[in-house]
mmCIF file of C-alpha atoms in Angstrom:
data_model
loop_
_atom_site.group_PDB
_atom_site.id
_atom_site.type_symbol
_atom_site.label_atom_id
_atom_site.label_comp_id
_atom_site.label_asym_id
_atom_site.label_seq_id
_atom_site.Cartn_x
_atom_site.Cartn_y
_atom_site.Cartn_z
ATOM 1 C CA UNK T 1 210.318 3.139 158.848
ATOM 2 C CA UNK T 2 208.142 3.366 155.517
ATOM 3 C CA UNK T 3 206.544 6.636 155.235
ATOM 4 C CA UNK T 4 203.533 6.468 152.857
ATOM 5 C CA UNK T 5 202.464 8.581 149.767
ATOM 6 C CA UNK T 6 200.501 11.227 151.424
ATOM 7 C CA UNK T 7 202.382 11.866 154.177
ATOM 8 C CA UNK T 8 204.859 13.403 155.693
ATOM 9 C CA UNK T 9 207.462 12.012 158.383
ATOM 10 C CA UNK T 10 208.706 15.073 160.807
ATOM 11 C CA UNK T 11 212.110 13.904 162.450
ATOM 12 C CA UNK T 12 212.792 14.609 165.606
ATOM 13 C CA UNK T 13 216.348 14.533 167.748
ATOM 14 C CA UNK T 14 216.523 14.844 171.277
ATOM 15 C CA UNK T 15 212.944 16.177 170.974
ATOM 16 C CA UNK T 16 214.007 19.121 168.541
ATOM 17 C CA UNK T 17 213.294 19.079 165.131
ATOM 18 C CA UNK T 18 216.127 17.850 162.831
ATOM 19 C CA UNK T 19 214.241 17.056 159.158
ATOM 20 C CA UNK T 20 211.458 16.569 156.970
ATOM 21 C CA UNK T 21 211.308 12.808 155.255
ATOM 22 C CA UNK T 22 209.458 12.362 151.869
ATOM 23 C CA UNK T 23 207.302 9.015 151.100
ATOM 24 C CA UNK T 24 209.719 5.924 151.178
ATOM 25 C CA UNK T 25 211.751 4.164 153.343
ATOM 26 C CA UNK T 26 214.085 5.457 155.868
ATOM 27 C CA UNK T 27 216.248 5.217 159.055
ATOM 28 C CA UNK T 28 216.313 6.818 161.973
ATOM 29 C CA UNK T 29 218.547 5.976 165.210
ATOM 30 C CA UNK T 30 216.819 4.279 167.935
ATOM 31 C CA UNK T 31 216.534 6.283 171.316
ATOM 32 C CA UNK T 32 218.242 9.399 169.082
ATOM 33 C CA UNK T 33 215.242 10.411 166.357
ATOM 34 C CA UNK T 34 212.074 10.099 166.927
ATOM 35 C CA UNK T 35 209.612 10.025 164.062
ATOM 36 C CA UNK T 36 205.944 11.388 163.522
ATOM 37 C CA UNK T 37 203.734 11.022 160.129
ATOM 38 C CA UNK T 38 201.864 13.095 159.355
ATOM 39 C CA UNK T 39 198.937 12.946 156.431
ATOM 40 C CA UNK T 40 199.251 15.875 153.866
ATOM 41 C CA UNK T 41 196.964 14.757 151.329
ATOM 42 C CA UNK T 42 194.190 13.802 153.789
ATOM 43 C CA UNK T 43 191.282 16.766 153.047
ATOM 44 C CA UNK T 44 189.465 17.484 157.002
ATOM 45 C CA UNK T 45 186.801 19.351 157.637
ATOM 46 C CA UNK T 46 185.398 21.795 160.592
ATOM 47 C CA UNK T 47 181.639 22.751 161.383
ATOM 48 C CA UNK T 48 180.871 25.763 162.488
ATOM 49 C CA UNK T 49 177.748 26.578 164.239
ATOM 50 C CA UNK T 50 176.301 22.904 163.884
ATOM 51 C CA UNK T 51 177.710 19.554 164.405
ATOM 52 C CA UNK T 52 174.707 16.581 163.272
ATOM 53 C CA UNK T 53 174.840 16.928 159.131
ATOM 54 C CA UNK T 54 172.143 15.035 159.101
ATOM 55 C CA UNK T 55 169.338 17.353 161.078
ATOM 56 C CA UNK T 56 171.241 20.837 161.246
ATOM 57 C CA UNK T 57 170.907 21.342 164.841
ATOM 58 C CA UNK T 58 172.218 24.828 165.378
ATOM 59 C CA UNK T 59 175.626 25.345 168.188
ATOM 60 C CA UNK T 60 174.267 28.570 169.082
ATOM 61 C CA UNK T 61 177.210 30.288 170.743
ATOM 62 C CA UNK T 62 178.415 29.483 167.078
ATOM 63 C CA UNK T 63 175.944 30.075 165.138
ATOM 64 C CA UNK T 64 174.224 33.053 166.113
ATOM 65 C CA UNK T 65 175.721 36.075 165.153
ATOM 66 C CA UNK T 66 174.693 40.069 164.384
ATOM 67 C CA UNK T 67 174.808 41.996 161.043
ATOM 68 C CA UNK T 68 175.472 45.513 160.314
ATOM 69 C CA UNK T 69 171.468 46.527 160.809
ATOM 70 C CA UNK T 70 171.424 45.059 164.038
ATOM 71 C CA UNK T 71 169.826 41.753 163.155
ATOM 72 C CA UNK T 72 170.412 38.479 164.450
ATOM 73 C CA UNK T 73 171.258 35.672 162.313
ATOM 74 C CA UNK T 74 171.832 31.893 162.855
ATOM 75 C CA UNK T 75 175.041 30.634 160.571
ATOM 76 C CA UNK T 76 176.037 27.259 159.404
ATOM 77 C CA UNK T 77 179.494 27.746 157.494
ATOM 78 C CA UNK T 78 181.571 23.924 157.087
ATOM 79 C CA UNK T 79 185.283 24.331 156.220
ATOM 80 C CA UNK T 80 187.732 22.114 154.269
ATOM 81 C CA UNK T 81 191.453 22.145 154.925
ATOM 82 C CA UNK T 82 194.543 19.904 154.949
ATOM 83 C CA UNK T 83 198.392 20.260 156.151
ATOM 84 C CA UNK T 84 200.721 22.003 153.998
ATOM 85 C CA UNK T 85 203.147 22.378 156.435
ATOM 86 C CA UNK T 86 203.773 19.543 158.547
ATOM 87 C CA UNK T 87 206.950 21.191 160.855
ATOM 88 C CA UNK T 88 204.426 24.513 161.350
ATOM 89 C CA UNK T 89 201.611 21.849 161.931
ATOM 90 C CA UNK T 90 202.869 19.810 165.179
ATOM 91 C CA UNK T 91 205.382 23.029 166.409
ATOM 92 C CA UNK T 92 203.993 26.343 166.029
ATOM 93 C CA UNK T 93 200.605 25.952 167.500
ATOM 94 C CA UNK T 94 199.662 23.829 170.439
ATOM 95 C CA UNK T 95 196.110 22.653 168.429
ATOM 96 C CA UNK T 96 196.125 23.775 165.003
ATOM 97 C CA UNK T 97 192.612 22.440 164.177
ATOM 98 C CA UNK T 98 191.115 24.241 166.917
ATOM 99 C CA UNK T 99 193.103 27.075 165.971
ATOM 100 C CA UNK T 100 191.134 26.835 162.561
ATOM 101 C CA UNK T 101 187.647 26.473 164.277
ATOM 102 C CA UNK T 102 188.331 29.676 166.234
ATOM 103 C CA UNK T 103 189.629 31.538 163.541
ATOM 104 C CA UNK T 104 186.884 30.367 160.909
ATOM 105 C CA UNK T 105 183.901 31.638 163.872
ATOM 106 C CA UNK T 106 186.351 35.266 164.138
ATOM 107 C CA UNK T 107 186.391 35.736 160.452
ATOM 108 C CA UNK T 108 182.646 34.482 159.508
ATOM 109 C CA UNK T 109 181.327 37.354 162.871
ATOM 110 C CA UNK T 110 183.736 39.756 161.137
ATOM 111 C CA UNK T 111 182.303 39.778 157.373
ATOM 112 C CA UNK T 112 178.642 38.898 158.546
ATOM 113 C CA UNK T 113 179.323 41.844 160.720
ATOM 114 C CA UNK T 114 179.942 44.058 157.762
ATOM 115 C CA UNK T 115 177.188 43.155 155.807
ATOM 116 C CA UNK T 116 172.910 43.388 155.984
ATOM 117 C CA UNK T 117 170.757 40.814 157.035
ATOM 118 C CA UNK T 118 168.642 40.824 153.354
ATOM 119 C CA UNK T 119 172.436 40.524 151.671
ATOM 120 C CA UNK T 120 173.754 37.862 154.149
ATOM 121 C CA UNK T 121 170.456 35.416 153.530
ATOM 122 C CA UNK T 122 169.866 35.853 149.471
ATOM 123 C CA UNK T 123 172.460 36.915 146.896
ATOM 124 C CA UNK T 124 175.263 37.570 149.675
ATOM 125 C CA UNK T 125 176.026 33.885 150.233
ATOM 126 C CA UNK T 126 178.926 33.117 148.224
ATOM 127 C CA UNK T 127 180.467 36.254 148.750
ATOM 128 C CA UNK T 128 180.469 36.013 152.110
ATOM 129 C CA UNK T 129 181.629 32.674 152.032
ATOM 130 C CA UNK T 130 184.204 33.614 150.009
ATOM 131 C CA UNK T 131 185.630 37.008 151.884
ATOM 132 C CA UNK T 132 185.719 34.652 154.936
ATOM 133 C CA UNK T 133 188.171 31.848 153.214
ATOM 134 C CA UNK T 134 190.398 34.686 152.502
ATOM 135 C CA UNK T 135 190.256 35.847 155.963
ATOM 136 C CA UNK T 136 190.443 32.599 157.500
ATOM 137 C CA UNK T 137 194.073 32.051 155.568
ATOM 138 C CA UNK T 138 195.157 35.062 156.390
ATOM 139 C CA UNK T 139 194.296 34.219 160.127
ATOM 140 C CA UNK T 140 196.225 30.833 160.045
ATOM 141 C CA UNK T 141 199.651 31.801 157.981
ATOM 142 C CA UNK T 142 199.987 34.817 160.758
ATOM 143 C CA UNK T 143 199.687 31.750 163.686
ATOM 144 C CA UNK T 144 201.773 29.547 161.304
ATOM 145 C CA UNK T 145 199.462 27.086 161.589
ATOM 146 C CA UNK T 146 200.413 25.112 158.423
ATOM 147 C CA UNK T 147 196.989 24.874 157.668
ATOM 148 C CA UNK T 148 195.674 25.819 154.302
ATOM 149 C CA UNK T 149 191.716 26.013 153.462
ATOM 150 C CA UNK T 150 190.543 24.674 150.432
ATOM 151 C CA UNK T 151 186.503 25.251 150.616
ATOM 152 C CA UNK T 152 184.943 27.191 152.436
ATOM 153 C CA UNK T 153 181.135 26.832 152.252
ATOM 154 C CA UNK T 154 177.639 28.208 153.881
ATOM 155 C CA UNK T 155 175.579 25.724 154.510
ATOM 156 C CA UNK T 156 172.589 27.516 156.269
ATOM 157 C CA UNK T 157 171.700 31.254 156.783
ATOM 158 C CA UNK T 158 168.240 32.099 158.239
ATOM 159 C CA UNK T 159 166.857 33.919 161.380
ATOM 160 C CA UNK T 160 166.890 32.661 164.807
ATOM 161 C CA UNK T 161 164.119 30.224 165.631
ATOM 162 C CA UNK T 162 162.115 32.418 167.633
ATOM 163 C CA UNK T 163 161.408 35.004 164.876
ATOM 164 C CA UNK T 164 161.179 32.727 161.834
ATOM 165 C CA UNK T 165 158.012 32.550 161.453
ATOM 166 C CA UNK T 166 157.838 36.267 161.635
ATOM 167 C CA UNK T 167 160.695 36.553 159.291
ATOM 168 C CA UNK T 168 158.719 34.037 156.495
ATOM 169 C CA UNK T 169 155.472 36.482 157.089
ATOM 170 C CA UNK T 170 158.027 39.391 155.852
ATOM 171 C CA UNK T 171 159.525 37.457 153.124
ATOM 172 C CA UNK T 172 156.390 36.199 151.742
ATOM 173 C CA UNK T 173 154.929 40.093 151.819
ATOM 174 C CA UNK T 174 157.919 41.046 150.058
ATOM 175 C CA UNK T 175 157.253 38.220 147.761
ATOM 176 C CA UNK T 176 153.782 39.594 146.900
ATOM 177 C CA UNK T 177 155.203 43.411 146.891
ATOM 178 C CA UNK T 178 157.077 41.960 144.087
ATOM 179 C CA UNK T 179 154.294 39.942 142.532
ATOM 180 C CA UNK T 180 151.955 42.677 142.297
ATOM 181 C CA UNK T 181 155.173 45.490 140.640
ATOM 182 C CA UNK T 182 155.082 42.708 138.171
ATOM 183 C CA UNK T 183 151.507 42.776 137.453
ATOM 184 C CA UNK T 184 151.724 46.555 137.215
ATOM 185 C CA UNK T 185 154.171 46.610 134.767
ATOM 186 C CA UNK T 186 152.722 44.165 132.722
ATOM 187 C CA UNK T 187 149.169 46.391 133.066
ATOM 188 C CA UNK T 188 151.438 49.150 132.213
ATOM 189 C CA UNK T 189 153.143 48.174 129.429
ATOM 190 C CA UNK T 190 149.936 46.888 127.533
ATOM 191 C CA UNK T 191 147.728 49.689 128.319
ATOM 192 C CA UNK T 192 150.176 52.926 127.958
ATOM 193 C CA UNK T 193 151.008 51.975 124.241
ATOM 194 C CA UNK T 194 147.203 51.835 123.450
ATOM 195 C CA UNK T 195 146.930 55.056 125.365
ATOM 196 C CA UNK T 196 149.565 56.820 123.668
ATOM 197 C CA UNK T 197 148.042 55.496 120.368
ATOM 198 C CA UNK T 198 144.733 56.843 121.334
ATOM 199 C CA UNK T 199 145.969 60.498 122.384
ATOM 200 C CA UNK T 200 148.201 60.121 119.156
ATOM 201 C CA UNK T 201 145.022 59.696 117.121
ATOM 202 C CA UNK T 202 143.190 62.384 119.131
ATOM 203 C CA UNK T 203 146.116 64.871 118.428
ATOM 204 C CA UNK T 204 145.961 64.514 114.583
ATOM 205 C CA UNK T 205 141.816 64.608 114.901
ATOM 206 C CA UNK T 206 142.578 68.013 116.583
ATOM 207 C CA UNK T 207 145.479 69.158 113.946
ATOM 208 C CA UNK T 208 143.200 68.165 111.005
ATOM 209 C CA UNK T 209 140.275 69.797 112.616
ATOM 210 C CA UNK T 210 141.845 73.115 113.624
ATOM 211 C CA UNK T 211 143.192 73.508 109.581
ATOM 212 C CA UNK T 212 140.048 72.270 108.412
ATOM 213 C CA UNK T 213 138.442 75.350 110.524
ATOM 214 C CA UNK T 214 141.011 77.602 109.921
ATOM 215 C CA UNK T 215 141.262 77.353 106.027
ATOM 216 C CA UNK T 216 137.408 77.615 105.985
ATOM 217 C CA UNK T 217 137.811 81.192 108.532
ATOM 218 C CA UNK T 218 140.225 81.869 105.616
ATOM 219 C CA UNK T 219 137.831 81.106 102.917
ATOM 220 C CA UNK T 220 134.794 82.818 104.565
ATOM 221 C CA UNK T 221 137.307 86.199 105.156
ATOM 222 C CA UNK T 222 138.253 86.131 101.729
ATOM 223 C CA UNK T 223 134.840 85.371 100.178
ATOM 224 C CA UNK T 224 133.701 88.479 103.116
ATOM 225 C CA UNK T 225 136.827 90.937 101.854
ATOM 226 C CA UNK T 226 135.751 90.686 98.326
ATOM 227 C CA UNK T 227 132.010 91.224 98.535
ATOM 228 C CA UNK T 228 133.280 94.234 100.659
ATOM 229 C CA UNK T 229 135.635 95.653 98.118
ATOM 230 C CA UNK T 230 132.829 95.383 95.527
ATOM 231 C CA UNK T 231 129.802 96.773 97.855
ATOM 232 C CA UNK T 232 132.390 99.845 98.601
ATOM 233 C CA UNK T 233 132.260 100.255 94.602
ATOM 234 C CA UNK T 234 128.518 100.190 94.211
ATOM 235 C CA UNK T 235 126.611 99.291 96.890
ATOM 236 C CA UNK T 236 122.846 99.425 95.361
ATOM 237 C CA UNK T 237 124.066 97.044 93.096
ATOM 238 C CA UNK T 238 125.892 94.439 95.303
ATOM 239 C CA UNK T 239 122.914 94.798 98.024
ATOM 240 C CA UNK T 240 120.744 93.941 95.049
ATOM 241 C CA UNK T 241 123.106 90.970 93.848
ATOM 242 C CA UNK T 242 123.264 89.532 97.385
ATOM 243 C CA UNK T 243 119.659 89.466 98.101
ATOM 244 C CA UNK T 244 119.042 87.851 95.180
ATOM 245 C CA UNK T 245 121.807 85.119 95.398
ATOM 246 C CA UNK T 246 120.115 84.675 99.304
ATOM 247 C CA UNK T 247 116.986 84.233 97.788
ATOM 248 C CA UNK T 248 117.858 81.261 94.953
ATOM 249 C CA UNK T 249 119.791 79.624 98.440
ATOM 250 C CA UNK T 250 115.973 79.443 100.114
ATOM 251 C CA UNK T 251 114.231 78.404 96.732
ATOM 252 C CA UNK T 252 116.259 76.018 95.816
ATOM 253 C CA UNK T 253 115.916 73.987 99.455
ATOM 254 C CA UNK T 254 112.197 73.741 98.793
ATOM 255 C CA UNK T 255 109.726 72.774 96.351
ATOM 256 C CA UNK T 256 106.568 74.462 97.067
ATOM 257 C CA UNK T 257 106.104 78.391 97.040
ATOM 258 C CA UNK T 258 102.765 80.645 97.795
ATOM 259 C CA UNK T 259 102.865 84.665 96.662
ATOM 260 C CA UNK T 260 100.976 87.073 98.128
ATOM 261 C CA UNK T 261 100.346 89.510 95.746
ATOM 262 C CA UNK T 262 100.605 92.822 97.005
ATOM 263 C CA UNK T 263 96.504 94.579 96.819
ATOM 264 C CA UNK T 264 95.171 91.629 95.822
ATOM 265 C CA UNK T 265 93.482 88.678 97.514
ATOM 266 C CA UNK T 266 94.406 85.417 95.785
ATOM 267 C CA UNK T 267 97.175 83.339 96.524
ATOM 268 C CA UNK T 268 99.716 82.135 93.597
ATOM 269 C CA UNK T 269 100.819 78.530 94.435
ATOM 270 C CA UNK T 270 103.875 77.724 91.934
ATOM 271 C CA UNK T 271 104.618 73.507 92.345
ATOM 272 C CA UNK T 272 108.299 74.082 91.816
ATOM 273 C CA UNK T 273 108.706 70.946 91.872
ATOM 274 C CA UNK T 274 106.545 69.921 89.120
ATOM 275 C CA UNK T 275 108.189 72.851 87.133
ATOM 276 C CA UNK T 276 111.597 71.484 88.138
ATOM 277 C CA UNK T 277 110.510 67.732 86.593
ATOM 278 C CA UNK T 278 111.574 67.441 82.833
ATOM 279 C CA UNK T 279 108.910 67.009 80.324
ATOM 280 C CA UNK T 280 107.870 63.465 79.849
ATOM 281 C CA UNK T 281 107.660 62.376 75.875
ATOM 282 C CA UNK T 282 104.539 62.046 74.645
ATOM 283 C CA UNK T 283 103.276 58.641 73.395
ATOM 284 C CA UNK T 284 101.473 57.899 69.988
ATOM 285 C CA UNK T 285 97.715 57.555 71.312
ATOM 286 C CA UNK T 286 98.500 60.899 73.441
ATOM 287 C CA UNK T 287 100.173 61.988 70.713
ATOM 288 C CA UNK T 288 96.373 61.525 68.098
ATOM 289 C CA UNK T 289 94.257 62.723 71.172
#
């Protein structure tokens, strides 16, 4: 017999096994050994909680499975695997591929299981995908199965028919939850520097105000001591000094002024402001005249 590159020929004699043959040709007694290839190389797969690729229907004793909030989810998971044993694969375990199929469903329940329904469906995928190929190999090299998994991958995660619609209402009000924290930051982050810029600017109108204020308090207490500390020296003459100085402050804000004069009964007009002017040159013809 001619045993072909990717497989294996398990020798039998009498029905128990004798040997392992690798690719080539070889000879085995007629009636004695009995002789069974088996295909190493070839990579199969296993679906688990669908069967038709093509439209996704859903196995639900498969598929449907709980989280750790108490949700319900339905689960597509395909598996890739080939032989690496081929003595374990025909002797330890009466149907190693089924083996596989009931060992990928325990592990996939067992991390789903573990995890929330939010975590399972977005950002949770691959790690759950991959925490169940570990599991899975673990589960087949304690049957000695001679099985070992190569891919493990989900192919659908989503809630149960019934409540999908439900469950896209929810996703698309966390959606615009999201949408509008977005537009509030963005609100946020233009108007609070303008803000801050504005009470920024208000602060050092304040500062400069309050020392503008205070230095003239200062000014006005100083001016205040002094005429005190003279007035306490001679007061006739300082009250004398300081209603004279109040008086020039009046005059000099207007330009017309009428005196009584005391027992008498005309009116003195003085046109300060004609006596303020200065005297205009005069010309030659004014000058003869």
């Amino acid at each position: 017999y001619i045993v072909e590159p990717a497989e294996k020929a398990v020798v039998t004699r009498f029905g128990e096994f004798n040997r392992l043959e690798d690719p080539g040709p070889h000879w085995a007694p007629y009636l004695i050994d009995a002789v069974e290839m088996v295909n190493v190389a070839l990579v199969r797969s296993a679906d688990i909680g669908f069967r038709n690729i093509s439209s996704q229907s859903s196995v639900e004793h498969e598929s449907l499975m709980l989280t750790q909030d108490e949700n319900i989810i339905d689960v597509h998971f395909a598996v890739q695997y080939r032989v690496s044993n081929a003595k374990d694969y025909l002797f330890e375990v009466r149907d190693p591929d089924l083996t596989l199929r009931q060992a990928t469903e325990s592990a996939v329940r067992e991390v789903v299981g573990k995890e929330t329904m939010d975590f399972v469906l977005t950002e949770g995928r691959d790690a759950v995908a991959a925490e169940a190929r570990d599991m899975i190999q673990e589960i087949l090299d304690r049957y000695k199965s001679g099985l070992i998994v190569t891919t493990v991958n989900m192919q659908r995660a989503q809630p149960p028919g019934p409540v999908q619609e439900a469950f896209d209402d929810a996703v698309q009000a966390r959606e615009d939850e999201e949408r509008t924290k977005n537009v509030a930051r963005a609100y946020a982050a233009d108007i609070l520097p303008k803000a801050e810029g504005d009470a920024n600017a208000i602060r050092e109108q304040a500062l400069a105000y309050k020392e503008r204020v205070v230095a003239d308090a200062d000014g006005e207490t100083s001016r205040f001591l002094r005429v005190l500390n003279e007035y306490q020296k001679a007061p006739q003459v300082t009250r004398q000094r300081l209603y004279i100085e109040a008086v020039e402050a009046v005059l000099s804000n207007t330009n017309k002024v009428i005196m009584d004069v005391e027992g008498g009964n005309n009116l003195t007009y003085l046109p300060l402001d004609r006596i303020m002017q200065p005297r205009q040159p005069l010309s030659d013809s004014e000058d003869l005249n």
